[in-house]
Amino acid sequence: MKRTIDRLVLILLCLVLSCSQNDGREESESGLAGSVIKDPPNNIEMVYIPAGSFIMGSSNADDEKPAHEVRLDGFYIGKFVITQREWTAVMGDNPSEFVGEEHPVENVSWDDAQLFVGRLSENTGKRYRLPTEAEWEYAARAGSTTNFHFGNDTSKLSEYAWYGADSLGTTQPVGLKKPNAWGLYDMAGNVREWCQDWWDPGYYQRSDYENPINDEEYFYRNPRTNEEYGVRVARSGSFRDAPSGSESAHRHGARPFASHYILGFRVVREVLP
């Protein structure tokens, strides 16, 4: 009888330990809102953004209309934009105009960013990529519905962003300003940030509700040259922009092969099933 009871106790103990270990694995992968992970060997800080829905876009500009509801799965996104130190560790060079290890890497094209996330994925064994436009805005808003993640008062912008009025004409080291409510830095300024999507001024009229991404190339016609070309989305204001360029819904774009000292990026790491 005692042997049977001992055996049952041992089985129950094993079940408890197994559940505890499984819970730990799930929590480390799906994360808790705001939790930070680092994947060796590059150890880029990634913040977990929980699944949810939000109103994307605004009535402030034609390409931000209509404001529409979007639902996203959870994901990890860079706590900071990719720095020159992180870029160099992965790519072995530094293309930046404004040199500084903790400054954002810039002068990188969308194509360059794709090479980076490919190598980062190989280095870590995880799935890294650029954020979709919807993921970027959801993360930038951090639950807000105002023009900026901190409200509508532009006089407060210098507390959160490097932009045209306070940057001294250069990029600045990441993380020196206040973060948004989800612990993400420089979401309103420093450099514009590449996203995965093609830019299309009318995309929001046909956007999917769940995990949208515009993977259909739109050909923009340049009114000065009459040239047509595809444009990839870039988000966030830069150190050269006016306050309106830093609004959470504001959309920028550039040709995917274009590199410029106002263009950088942050990365997303997919949550593994």
Short mmCIF file of C-alpha atoms in Angstrom, two decimals:
data_model
loop_
_atom_site.label_atom_id
_atom_site.label_comp_id
_atom_site.label_asym_id
_atom_site.label_seq_id
_atom_site.Cartn_x
_atom_site.Cartn_y
_atom_site.Cartn_z
CA MET A 1 0.00 0.00 0.00
CA LYS A 2 2.77 2.43 0.98
CA ARG A 3 4.63 1.57 -2.22
CA THR A 4 1.49 2.40 -4.28
CA ILE A 5 1.03 5.74 -2.52
CA ASP A 6 4.71 6.60 -3.04
CA ARG A 7 4.36 5.79 -6.72
CA LEU A 8 1.28 8.02 -7.05
CA VAL A 9 3.07 10.89 -5.30
CA LEU A 10 6.01 10.49 -7.68
CA ILE A 11 3.71 10.54 -10.73
CA LEU A 12 1.93 13.67 -9.48
CA LEU A 13 5.26 15.37 -8.80
CA CYS A 14 6.45 14.59 -12.33
CA LEU A 15 3.21 15.98 -13.78
CA VAL A 16 3.59 19.22 -11.80
CA LEU A 17 7.20 19.64 -12.93
CA SER A 18 6.28 18.89 -16.55
CA CYS A 19 3.48 21.49 -16.52
CA SER A 20 5.79 24.01 -14.92
CA GLN A 21 8.46 23.42 -17.57
CA ASN A 22 5.93 23.66 -20.40
CA ASP A 23 4.52 26.89 -18.98
CA GLY A 24 8.05 28.30 -18.86
CA ARG A 25 8.68 27.44 -22.49
CA GLU A 26 5.41 28.99 -23.60
CA GLU A 27 5.98 32.16 -21.58
CA SER A 28 9.52 32.62 -22.91
CA GLU A 29 8.31 32.25 -26.50
CA SER A 30 4.92 33.97 -26.50
CA GLY A 31 6.06 36.35 -23.79
CA LEU A 32 4.37 38.73 -21.42
CA ALA A 33 3.48 42.22 -22.64
CA GLY A 34 6.59 44.37 -22.44
CA SER A 35 8.95 41.47 -21.66
CA VAL A 36 12.41 41.71 -23.26
CA ILE A 37 14.39 38.90 -24.87
CA LYS A 38 17.85 38.69 -26.48
CA ASP A 39 18.80 35.98 -28.95
CA PRO A 40 22.51 35.12 -28.91
CA PRO A 41 24.95 35.68 -30.50
CA ASN A 42 23.84 39.22 -31.43
CA ASN A 43 21.66 39.91 -28.36
CA ILE A 44 19.47 42.59 -29.91
CA GLU A 45 16.86 43.65 -27.34
CA MET A 46 13.35 42.70 -28.44
CA VAL A 47 10.12 43.71 -26.67
CA TYR A 48 7.03 41.51 -26.76
CA ILE A 49 3.93 43.21 -28.18
CA PRO A 50 0.73 41.34 -27.31
CA ALA A 51 -1.93 40.37 -29.83
CA GLY A 52 -4.76 42.86 -30.15
CA SER A 53 -6.67 45.24 -32.35
CA PHE A 54 -6.43 48.99 -32.93
CA ILE A 55 -7.60 51.75 -35.26
CA MET A 56 -4.96 52.25 -37.94
CA GLY A 57 -4.65 55.46 -39.95
CA SER A 58 -6.23 58.88 -39.46
CA SER A 59 -8.09 61.65 -41.25
CA ASN A 60 -4.99 63.89 -41.36
CA ALA A 61 -3.82 62.94 -44.87
CA ASP A 62 -5.31 61.21 -47.91
CA ASP A 63 -2.95 58.22 -47.75
CA GLU A 64 -3.88 57.71 -44.06
CA LYS A 65 -7.59 57.31 -44.88
CA PRO A 66 -9.80 55.67 -43.99
CA ALA A 67 -9.00 54.95 -40.37
CA HIS A 68 -9.83 51.26 -40.02
CA GLU A 69 -9.70 48.49 -37.46
CA VAL A 70 -6.86 45.97 -37.66
CA ARG A 71 -6.13 42.88 -35.59
CA LEU A 72 -2.61 41.53 -35.13
CA ASP A 73 -1.01 38.44 -33.63
CA GLY A 74 1.65 38.96 -30.96
CA PHE A 75 5.24 39.63 -32.01
CA TYR A 76 8.58 40.89 -30.77
CA ILE A 77 9.93 44.22 -32.04
CA GLY A 78 13.23 45.97 -31.46
CA LYS A 79 13.39 48.07 -28.33
CA PHE A 80 15.60 50.41 -30.37
CA VAL A 81 16.32 50.93 -34.05
CA ILE A 82 19.28 48.88 -35.23
CA THR A 83 22.47 50.62 -34.14
CA GLN A 84 25.74 50.88 -36.03
CA ARG A 85 27.31 48.52 -33.50
CA GLU A 86 24.63 45.89 -34.16
CA TRP A 87 24.81 46.34 -37.92
CA THR A 88 28.60 46.00 -37.96
CA ALA A 89 28.47 42.84 -35.82
CA VAL A 90 26.19 41.18 -38.38
CA MET A 91 27.30 42.74 -41.69
CA GLY A 92 30.94 43.65 -41.07
CA ASP A 93 30.77 47.22 -42.38
CA ASN A 94 29.20 50.58 -41.50
CA PRO A 95 27.51 52.61 -44.25
CA SER A 96 26.36 55.44 -41.94
CA GLU A 97 26.84 59.13 -42.57
CA PHE A 98 26.80 60.09 -38.88
CA VAL A 99 29.21 57.67 -37.25
CA GLY A 100 28.69 56.47 -33.67
CA GLU A 101 28.33 52.94 -32.31
CA GLU A 102 25.04 53.64 -30.51
CA HIS A 103 23.64 55.89 -33.24
CA PRO A 104 21.11 54.34 -35.62
CA VAL A 105 22.59 52.71 -38.66
CA GLU A 106 21.46 54.77 -41.66
CA ASN A 107 22.25 55.14 -45.33
CA VAL A 108 20.73 51.66 -45.71
CA SER A 109 18.19 50.74 -48.36
CA TRP A 110 15.21 48.43 -47.96
CA ASP A 111 17.21 45.86 -49.90
CA ASP A 112 20.11 46.27 -47.44
CA ALA A 113 17.73 45.74 -44.51
CA GLN A 114 16.55 42.49 -46.10
CA LEU A 115 20.13 41.23 -46.22
CA PHE A 116 20.55 42.12 -42.55
CA VAL A 117 17.44 40.29 -41.33
CA GLY A 118 18.41 37.28 -43.43
CA ARG A 119 21.83 37.05 -41.79
CA LEU A 120 20.39 37.76 -38.35
CA SER A 121 17.96 34.87 -38.81
CA GLU A 122 20.83 32.58 -39.81
CA ASN A 123 22.91 33.70 -36.81
CA THR A 124 20.17 33.15 -34.24
CA GLY A 125 18.07 30.36 -35.72
CA LYS A 126 14.98 32.55 -35.25
CA ARG A 127 12.73 34.26 -37.82
CA TYR A 128 13.61 37.94 -38.07
CA ARG A 129 12.15 40.38 -40.60
CA LEU A 130 11.07 43.98 -41.04
CA PRO A 131 7.80 44.94 -39.33
CA THR A 132 4.69 45.20 -41.42
CA GLU A 133 3.29 48.71 -41.59
CA ALA A 134 0.41 47.66 -39.34
CA GLU A 135 2.75 46.11 -36.76
CA TRP A 136 4.86 49.25 -36.73
CA GLU A 137 1.90 51.58 -36.12
CA TYR A 138 0.38 49.29 -33.50
CA ALA A 139 3.69 49.19 -31.62
CA ALA A 140 4.22 52.94 -32.01
CA ARG A 141 0.76 53.82 -30.71
CA ALA A 142 1.11 51.54 -27.67
CA GLY A 143 -2.61 51.76 -27.00
CA SER A 144 -2.98 55.46 -27.84
CA THR A 145 -5.47 56.96 -30.29
CA THR A 146 -3.95 60.45 -30.50
CA ASN A 147 -1.66 61.96 -33.15
CA PHE A 148 1.43 61.00 -31.12
CA HIS A 149 1.75 58.13 -28.66
CA PHE A 150 1.99 60.70 -25.85
CA GLY A 151 -1.01 62.82 -26.93
CA ASN A 152 -1.60 65.72 -29.31
CA ASP A 153 0.60 68.39 -27.74
CA THR A 154 3.52 69.00 -30.14
CA SER A 155 5.38 70.95 -27.44
CA LYS A 156 6.06 67.57 -25.74
CA LEU A 157 7.61 66.00 -28.84
CA SER A 158 11.16 66.89 -27.81
CA GLU A 159 10.72 64.70 -24.71
CA TYR A 160 10.28 61.63 -26.93
CA ALA A 161 11.87 62.27 -30.32
CA TRP A 162 14.83 63.71 -32.16
CA TYR A 163 13.31 65.82 -34.92
CA GLY A 164 14.10 68.95 -36.91
CA ALA A 165 13.86 71.39 -34.00
CA ASP A 166 16.05 69.59 -31.44
CA SER A 167 18.43 67.19 -33.25
CA LEU A 168 21.23 69.65 -34.14
CA GLY A 169 21.07 68.31 -37.69
CA THR A 170 22.31 64.81 -36.96
CA THR A 171 21.18 61.44 -35.67
CA GLN A 172 21.58 60.87 -31.94
CA PRO A 173 22.38 57.77 -29.84
CA VAL A 174 19.34 55.56 -29.35
CA GLY A 175 17.40 55.50 -26.09
CA LEU A 176 18.15 59.00 -24.81
CA LYS A 177 14.54 60.21 -24.98
CA LYS A 178 11.49 58.84 -23.16
CA PRO A 179 10.01 55.54 -24.42
CA ASN A 180 6.38 55.00 -25.34
CA ALA A 181 4.00 53.11 -23.04
CA TRP A 182 5.29 49.74 -24.31
CA GLY A 183 8.94 50.56 -23.63
CA LEU A 184 9.97 51.30 -27.23
CA TYR A 185 12.39 54.16 -27.90
CA ASP A 186 12.63 56.65 -30.78
CA MET A 187 9.30 55.62 -32.31
CA ALA A 188 8.57 59.25 -33.23
CA GLY A 189 11.98 60.42 -34.40
CA ASN A 190 15.72 59.96 -35.01
CA VAL A 191 15.52 58.05 -38.32
CA ARG A 192 12.67 56.93 -40.54
CA GLU A 193 12.19 53.18 -40.36
CA TRP A 194 11.72 50.77 -43.24
CA CYS A 195 8.66 48.50 -43.15
CA GLN A 196 7.96 45.37 -45.17
CA ASP A 197 5.01 46.73 -47.20
CA TRP A 198 4.74 48.41 -50.57
CA TRP A 199 3.46 51.97 -50.22
CA ASP A 200 0.12 52.65 -51.89
CA PRO A 201 -1.93 55.79 -51.16
CA GLY A 202 -5.18 53.82 -51.53
CA TYR A 203 -4.21 50.62 -49.73
CA TYR A 204 -6.25 51.32 -46.59
CA GLN A 205 -9.45 51.14 -48.66
CA ARG A 206 -8.86 47.43 -49.26
CA SER A 207 -6.66 46.46 -46.29
CA ASP A 208 -7.29 43.10 -44.66
CA TYR A 209 -8.59 43.10 -41.11
CA GLU A 210 -6.23 40.45 -39.75
CA ASN A 211 -2.43 40.77 -39.98
CA PRO A 212 -2.54 42.98 -43.09
CA ILE A 213 0.44 43.49 -45.37
CA ASN A 214 0.49 45.16 -48.76
CA ASP A 215 2.58 42.83 -50.92
CA GLU A 216 1.25 44.24 -54.21
CA GLU A 217 3.61 46.73 -55.85
CA TYR A 218 2.08 50.13 -56.55
CA PHE A 219 3.76 52.24 -59.23
CA TYR A 220 4.11 55.85 -58.16
CA ARG A 221 4.36 58.44 -60.93
CA ASN A 222 6.81 61.23 -60.14
CA PRO A 223 5.06 64.48 -61.20
CA ARG A 224 8.38 66.21 -61.97
CA THR A 225 10.04 63.49 -64.07
CA ASN A 226 6.97 61.45 -65.12
CA GLU A 227 8.95 58.38 -64.03
CA GLU A 228 7.07 55.43 -62.53
CA TYR A 229 8.52 53.25 -59.79
CA GLY A 230 7.58 51.13 -56.80
CA VAL A 231 7.89 52.57 -53.29
CA ARG A 232 8.36 50.78 -49.96
CA VAL A 233 6.87 52.13 -46.72
CA ALA A 234 8.97 53.95 -44.15
CA ARG A 235 7.56 55.06 -40.80
CA SER A 236 8.55 57.42 -37.95
CA GLY A 237 9.85 60.93 -38.25
CA SER A 238 13.54 61.61 -38.73
CA PHE A 239 15.98 64.06 -37.16
CA ARG A 240 15.23 66.42 -40.08
CA ASP A 241 11.42 66.26 -40.06
CA ALA A 242 8.72 68.65 -38.91
CA PRO A 243 6.45 67.45 -36.06
CA SER A 244 3.78 66.25 -38.52
CA GLY A 245 6.25 63.68 -39.86
CA SER A 246 6.44 62.11 -36.40
CA GLU A 247 2.71 61.39 -36.03
CA SER A 248 1.94 57.72 -35.42
CA ALA A 249 -0.20 57.42 -38.58
CA HIS A 250 2.12 59.37 -40.89
CA ARG A 251 3.34 57.40 -43.90
CA HIS A 252 6.61 57.95 -45.73
CA GLY A 253 7.98 55.98 -48.65
CA ALA A 254 11.13 55.49 -50.73
CA ARG A 255 12.34 53.27 -53.55
CA PRO A 256 13.61 49.97 -52.13
CA PHE A 257 17.13 50.46 -53.50
CA ALA A 258 17.38 54.03 -52.13
CA SER A 259 19.73 54.70 -49.24
CA HIS A 260 19.78 57.97 -47.32
CA TYR A 261 21.04 59.25 -43.98
CA ILE A 262 17.47 59.69 -42.70
CA LEU A 263 16.61 56.01 -43.33
CA GLY A 264 17.19 53.18 -40.83
CA PHE A 265 15.08 50.34 -39.44
CA ARG A 266 14.15 48.18 -36.47
CA VAL A 267 13.41 44.47 -36.66
CA VAL A 268 10.59 42.11 -35.75
CA ARG A 269 11.09 38.58 -34.48
CA GLU A 270 8.19 36.25 -35.13
CA VAL A 271 6.74 34.30 -32.21
CA LEU A 272 7.43 30.64 -32.82
CA PRO A 273 4.47 28.23 -32.62
#
